[in-house]
mmCIF file of C-alpha atoms in Angstrom:
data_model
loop_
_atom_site.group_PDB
_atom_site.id
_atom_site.type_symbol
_atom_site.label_atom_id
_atom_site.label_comp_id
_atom_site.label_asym_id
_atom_site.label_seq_id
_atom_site.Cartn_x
_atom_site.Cartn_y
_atom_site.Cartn_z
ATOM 1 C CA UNK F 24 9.621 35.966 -3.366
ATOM 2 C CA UNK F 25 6.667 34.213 -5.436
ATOM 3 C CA UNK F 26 3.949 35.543 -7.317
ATOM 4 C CA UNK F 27 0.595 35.046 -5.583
ATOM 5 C CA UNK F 28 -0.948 32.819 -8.609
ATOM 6 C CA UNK F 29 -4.037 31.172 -8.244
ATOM 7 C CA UNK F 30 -5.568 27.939 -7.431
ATOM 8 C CA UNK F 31 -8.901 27.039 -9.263
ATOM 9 C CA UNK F 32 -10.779 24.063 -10.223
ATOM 10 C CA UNK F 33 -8.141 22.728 -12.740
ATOM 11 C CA UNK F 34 -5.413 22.283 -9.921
ATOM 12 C CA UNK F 35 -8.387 20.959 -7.313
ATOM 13 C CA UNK F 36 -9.229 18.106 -10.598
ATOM 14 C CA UNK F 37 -5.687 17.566 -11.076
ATOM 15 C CA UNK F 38 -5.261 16.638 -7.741
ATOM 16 C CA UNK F 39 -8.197 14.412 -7.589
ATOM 17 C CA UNK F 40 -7.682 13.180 -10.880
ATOM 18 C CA UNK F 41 -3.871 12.214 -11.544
ATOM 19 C CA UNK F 42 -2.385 12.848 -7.798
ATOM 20 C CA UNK F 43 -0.519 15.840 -8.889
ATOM 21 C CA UNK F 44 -0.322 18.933 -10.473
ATOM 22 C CA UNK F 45 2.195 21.649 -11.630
ATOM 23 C CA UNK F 46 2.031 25.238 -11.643
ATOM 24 C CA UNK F 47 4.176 27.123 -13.869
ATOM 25 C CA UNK F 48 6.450 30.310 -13.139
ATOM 26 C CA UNK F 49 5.680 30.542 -9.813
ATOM 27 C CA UNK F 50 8.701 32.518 -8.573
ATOM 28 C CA UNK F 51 9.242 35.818 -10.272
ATOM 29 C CA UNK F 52 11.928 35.753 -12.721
ATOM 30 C CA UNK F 53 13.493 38.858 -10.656
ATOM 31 C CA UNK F 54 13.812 36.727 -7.391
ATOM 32 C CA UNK F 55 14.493 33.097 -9.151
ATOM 33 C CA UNK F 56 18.373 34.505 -9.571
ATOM 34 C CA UNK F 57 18.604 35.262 -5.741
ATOM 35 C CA UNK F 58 16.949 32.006 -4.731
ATOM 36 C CA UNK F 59 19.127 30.093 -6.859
ATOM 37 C CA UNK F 60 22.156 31.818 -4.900
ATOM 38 C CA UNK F 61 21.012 31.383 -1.768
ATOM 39 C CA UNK F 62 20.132 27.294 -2.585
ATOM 40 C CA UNK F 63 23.661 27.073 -3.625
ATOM 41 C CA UNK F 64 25.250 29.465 -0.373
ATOM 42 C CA UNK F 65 22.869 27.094 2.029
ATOM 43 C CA UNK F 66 24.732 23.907 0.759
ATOM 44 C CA UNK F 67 27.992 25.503 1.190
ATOM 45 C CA UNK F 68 27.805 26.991 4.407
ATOM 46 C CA UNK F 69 26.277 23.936 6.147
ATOM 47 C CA UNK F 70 27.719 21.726 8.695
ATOM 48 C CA UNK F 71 29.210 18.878 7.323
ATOM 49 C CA UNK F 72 26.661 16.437 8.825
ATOM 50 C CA UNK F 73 23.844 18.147 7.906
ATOM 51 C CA UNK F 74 24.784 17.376 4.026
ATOM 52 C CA UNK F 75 23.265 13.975 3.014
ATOM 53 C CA UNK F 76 24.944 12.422 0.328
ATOM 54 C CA UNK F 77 23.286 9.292 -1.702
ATOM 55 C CA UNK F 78 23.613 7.308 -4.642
ATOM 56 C CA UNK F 79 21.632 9.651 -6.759
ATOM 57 C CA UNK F 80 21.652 13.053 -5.265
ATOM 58 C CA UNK F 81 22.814 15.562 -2.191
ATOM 59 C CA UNK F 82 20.556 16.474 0.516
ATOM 60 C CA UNK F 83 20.038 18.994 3.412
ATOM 61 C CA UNK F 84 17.172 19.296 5.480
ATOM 62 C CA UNK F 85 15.520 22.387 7.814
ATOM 63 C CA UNK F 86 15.596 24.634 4.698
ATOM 64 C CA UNK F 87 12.695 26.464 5.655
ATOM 65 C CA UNK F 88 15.413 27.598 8.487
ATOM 66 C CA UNK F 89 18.354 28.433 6.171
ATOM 67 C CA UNK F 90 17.147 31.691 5.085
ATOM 68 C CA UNK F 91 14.195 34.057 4.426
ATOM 69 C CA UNK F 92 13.874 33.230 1.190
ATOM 70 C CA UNK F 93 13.028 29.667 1.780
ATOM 71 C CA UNK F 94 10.618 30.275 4.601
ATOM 72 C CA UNK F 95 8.645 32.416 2.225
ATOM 73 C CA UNK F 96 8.267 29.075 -0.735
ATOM 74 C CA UNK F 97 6.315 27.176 2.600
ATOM 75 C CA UNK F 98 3.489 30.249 2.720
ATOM 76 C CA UNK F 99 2.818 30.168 -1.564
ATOM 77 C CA UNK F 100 -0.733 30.785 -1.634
ATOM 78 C CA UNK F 101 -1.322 27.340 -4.047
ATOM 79 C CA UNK F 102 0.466 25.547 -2.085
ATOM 80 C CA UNK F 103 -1.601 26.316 1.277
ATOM 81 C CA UNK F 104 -4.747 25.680 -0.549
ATOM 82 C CA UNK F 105 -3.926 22.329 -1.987
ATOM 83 C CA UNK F 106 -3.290 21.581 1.922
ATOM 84 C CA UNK F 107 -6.341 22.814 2.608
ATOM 85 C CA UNK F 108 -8.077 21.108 -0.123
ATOM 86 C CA UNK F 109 -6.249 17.746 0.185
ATOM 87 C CA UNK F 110 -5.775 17.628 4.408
ATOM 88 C CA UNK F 111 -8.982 19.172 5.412
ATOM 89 C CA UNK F 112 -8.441 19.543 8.783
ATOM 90 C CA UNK F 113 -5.508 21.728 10.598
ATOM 91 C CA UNK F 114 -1.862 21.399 8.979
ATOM 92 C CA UNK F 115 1.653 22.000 9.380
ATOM 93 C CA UNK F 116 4.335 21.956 7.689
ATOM 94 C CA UNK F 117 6.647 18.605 8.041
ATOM 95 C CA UNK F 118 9.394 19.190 6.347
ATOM 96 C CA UNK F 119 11.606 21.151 3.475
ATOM 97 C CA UNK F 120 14.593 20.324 2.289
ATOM 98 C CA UNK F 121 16.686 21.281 -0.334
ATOM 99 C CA UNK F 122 18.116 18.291 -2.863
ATOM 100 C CA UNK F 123 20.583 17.965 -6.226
ATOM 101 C CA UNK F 124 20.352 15.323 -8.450
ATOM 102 C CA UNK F 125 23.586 14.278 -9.505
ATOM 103 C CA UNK F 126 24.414 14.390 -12.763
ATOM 104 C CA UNK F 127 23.764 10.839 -14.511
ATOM 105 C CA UNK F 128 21.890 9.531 -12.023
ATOM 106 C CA UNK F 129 19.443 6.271 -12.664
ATOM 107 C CA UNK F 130 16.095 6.669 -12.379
ATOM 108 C CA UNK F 131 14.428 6.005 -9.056
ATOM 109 C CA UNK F 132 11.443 3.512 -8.028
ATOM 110 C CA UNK F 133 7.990 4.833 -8.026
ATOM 111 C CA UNK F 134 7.264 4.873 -4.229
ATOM 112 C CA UNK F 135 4.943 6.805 -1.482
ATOM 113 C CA UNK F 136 5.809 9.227 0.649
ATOM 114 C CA UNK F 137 4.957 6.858 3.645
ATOM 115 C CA UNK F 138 7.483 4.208 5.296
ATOM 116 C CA UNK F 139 6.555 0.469 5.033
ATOM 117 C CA UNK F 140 4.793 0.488 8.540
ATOM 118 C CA UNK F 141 3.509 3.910 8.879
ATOM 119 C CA UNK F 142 -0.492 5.072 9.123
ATOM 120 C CA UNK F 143 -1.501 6.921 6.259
ATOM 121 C CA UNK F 144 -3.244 9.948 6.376
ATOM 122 C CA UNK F 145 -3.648 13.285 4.199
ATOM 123 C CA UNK F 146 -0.382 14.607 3.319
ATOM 124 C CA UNK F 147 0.528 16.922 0.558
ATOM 125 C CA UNK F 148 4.332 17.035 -1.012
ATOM 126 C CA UNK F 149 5.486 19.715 -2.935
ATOM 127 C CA UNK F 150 8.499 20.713 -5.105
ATOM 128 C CA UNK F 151 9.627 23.803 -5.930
ATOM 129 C CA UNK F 152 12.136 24.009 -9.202
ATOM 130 C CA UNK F 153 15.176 25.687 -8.655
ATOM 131 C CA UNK F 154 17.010 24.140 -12.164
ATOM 132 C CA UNK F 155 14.043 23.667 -15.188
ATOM 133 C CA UNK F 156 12.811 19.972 -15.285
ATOM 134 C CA UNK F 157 12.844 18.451 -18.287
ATOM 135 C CA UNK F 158 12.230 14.790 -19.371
ATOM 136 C CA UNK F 159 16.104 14.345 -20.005
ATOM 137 C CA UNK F 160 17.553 15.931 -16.550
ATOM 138 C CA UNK F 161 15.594 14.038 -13.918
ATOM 139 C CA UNK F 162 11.872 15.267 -13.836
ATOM 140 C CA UNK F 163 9.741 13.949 -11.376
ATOM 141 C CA UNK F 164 7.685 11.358 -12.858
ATOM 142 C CA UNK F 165 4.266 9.556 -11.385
ATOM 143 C CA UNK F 166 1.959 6.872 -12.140
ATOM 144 C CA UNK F 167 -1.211 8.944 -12.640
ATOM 145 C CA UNK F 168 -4.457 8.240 -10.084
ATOM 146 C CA UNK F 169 -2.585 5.863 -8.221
ATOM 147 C CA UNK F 170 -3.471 7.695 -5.204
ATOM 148 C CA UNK F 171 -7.236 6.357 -5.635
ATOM 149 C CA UNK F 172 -6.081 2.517 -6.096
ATOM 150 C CA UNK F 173 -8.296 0.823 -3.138
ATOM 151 C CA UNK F 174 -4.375 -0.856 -2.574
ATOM 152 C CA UNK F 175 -1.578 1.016 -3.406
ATOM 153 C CA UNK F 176 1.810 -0.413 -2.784
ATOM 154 C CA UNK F 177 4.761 1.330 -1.054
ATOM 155 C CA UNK F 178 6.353 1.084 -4.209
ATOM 156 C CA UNK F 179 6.749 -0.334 -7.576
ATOM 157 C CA UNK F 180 9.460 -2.905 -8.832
ATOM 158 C CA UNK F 181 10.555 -2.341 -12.162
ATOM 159 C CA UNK F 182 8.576 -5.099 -13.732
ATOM 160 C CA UNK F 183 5.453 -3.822 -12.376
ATOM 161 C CA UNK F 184 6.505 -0.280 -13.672
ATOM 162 C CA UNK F 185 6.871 -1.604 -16.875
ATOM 163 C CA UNK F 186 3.334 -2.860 -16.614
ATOM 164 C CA UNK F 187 1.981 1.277 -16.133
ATOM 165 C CA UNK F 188 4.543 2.349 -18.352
ATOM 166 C CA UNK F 189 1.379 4.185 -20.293
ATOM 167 C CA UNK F 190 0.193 5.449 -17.507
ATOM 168 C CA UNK F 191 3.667 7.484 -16.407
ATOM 169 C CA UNK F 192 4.258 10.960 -16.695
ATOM 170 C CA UNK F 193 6.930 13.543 -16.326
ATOM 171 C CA UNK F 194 5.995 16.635 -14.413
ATOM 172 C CA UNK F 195 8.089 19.028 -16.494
ATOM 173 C CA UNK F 196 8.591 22.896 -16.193
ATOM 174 C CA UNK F 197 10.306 26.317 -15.947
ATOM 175 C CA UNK F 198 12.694 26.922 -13.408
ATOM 176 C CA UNK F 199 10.395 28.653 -10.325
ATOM 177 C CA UNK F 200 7.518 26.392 -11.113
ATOM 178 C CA UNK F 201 6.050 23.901 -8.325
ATOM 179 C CA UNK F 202 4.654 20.511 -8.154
ATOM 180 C CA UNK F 203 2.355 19.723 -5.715
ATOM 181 C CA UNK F 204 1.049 15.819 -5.416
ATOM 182 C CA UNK F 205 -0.988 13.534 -2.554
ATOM 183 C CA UNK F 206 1.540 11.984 -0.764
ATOM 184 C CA UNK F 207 -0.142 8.475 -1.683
ATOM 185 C CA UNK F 208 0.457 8.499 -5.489
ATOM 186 C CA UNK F 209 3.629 6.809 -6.689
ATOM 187 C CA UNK F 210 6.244 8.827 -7.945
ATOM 188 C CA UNK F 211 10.294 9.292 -7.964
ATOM 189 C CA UNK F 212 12.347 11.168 -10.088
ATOM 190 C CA UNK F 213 13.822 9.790 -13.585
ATOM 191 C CA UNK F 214 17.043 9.416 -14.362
ATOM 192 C CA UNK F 215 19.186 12.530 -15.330
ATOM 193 C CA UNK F 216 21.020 11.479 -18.724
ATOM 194 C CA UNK F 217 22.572 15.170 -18.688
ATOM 195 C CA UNK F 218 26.360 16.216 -17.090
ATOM 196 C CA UNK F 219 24.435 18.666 -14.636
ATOM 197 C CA UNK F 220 22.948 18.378 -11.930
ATOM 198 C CA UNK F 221 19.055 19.347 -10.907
ATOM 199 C CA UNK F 222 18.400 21.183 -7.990
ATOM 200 C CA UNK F 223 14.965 21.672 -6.131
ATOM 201 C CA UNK F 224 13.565 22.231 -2.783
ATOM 202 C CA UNK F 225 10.686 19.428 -1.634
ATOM 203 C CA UNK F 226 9.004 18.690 1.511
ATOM 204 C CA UNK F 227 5.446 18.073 2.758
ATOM 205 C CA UNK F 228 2.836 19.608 4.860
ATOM 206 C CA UNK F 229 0.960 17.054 7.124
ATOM 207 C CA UNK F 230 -2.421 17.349 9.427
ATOM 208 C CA UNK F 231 -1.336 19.011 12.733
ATOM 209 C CA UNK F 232 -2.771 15.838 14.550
ATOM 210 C CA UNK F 233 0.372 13.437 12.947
ATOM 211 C CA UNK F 234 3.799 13.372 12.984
ATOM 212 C CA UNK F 235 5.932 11.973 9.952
ATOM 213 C CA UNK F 236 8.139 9.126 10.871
#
C-alpha cells in the first residue's frame, strides 16, 4: 500500500526541533483511490456504536482491524523509525482510528495527547491523509517545540494561543502524506471553513511497558 520512503536526519531534527514532521506522498497514487474506498466502506459497514459522533467530526476506532489496507499504514517504514527514534525502548501500537472532520467545523484547542492525570512517557502520534490538508479545510496545526517546554500544559486556552500565535503552524499536504509528532507537543486541528469534509486515519504507537488511558 505505501511507498517505502525514507527517514533521515531532517525528519529525526524535525522531530526534535518543532515536535512534528510531515512526509509527503507517502501512499502511491495507484493505491490512495482504493484506500480512500475502503475508509469510506469501513464507516458504512460499521456497527452503529462503534461510530463516534462529536461536535466537530465522526469517529471509529480498531481501524487497523477493518481491513488489510489499514493494517499495512501501522508497518510504514517512517513511521516505525520515528517510534524507534522517539520511544527508544520496545513499542506497540495503541491505537488507529479513522476520523472526518465535518464540514465547517471550529477550530480545536491546542492540547496533548495525554489525559489531565495520566504519566507521560514517549509516545509517537501519527496521521495519515486520506483528503489533502490544506490551511482552509482543517489541517492539523501545532505550537512548534512545545514538546521541550520544561512545563507544558494539557492544553492551551484561546488567550494563551493567541499569545504563540507566531509560533503556530499548519502541517499541510497531499492526500497519502503522513504526519508524525511527539505526543507532548500541542496541537489540534483548525477549523474547516470549506462545505467538505476531511478525512484521515490517526493513532499512536506507545512503549510496550504502558498502556494509554
Amino acid at each position: 500500500m505505501t511507498a517505502c520512503g525514507q527517514f533521515g536526519s531532517a525528519h529525526v531534527n524535525g522531530l526534535c526541533d518543532s515536535g512534528f514532521v510531515v512526509i509527503p506522498n507517502l501512499i502511491a497514487p495507484n493505491r490512495l483511490k482504493q484506500l480512500s474506498m475502503a475508509y469510506d466502506s469501513a464507516f458504512a459497514t460499521a456497527r452503529l456504536g462503534d461510530v463516534r459522533i462529536g461536535t466537530t467530526s465522526t469517529r471509529l476506532n480498531d481501524f487497523v482491524n477493518r481491513g488489510p489496507e489499514f493494517e499495512e499504514l501501522s508497518v510504514c517504514r517512517p513511521l516505525l523509525e520515528a517510534c524507534r527514534h522517539v520511544i527508544g525502548q520496545p513499542f506497540k501500537l495503541s491505537s488507529m482510528l479513522g476520523r472526518t472532520l465535518h464540514p465547517n467545523a471550529p477550530a480545536q484547542g491546542l492540547h496533548i495527547d495525554f489525559k489531565a492525570d495520566e504519566e507521560r512517557f514517549p509516545l509517537v502520534s501519527y496521521i495519515w491523509m486520506i483528503d489533502e490538508f490544506r490551511s482552509d479545510n482543517g489541517a492539523t496545526q501545532f505550537l512548534s517545540g512545545s514538546h521541550n517546554w520544561s512545563e507544558i500544559p494539557h492544553e492551551l486556552t484561546n488567550d494563551d494561543m493567541a499569545e504563540y500565535e507566531n509560533q503556530i503552524v499548519k502541517a499541510c499536504g497531499r492526500a497519502g502524506s503522513l504526519i508524525m509528532f511527539n505526543g507532548s507537543v500541542l496541537h489540534g486541528h483548525s477549523p474547516n471553513k470549506t462545505n467538505n469534509p476531511r478525512r484521515s486515519i490517526q493513532g499512536a504507537f506507545i512503549p510496550c511497558g504502558h498502556q494509554a488511558e
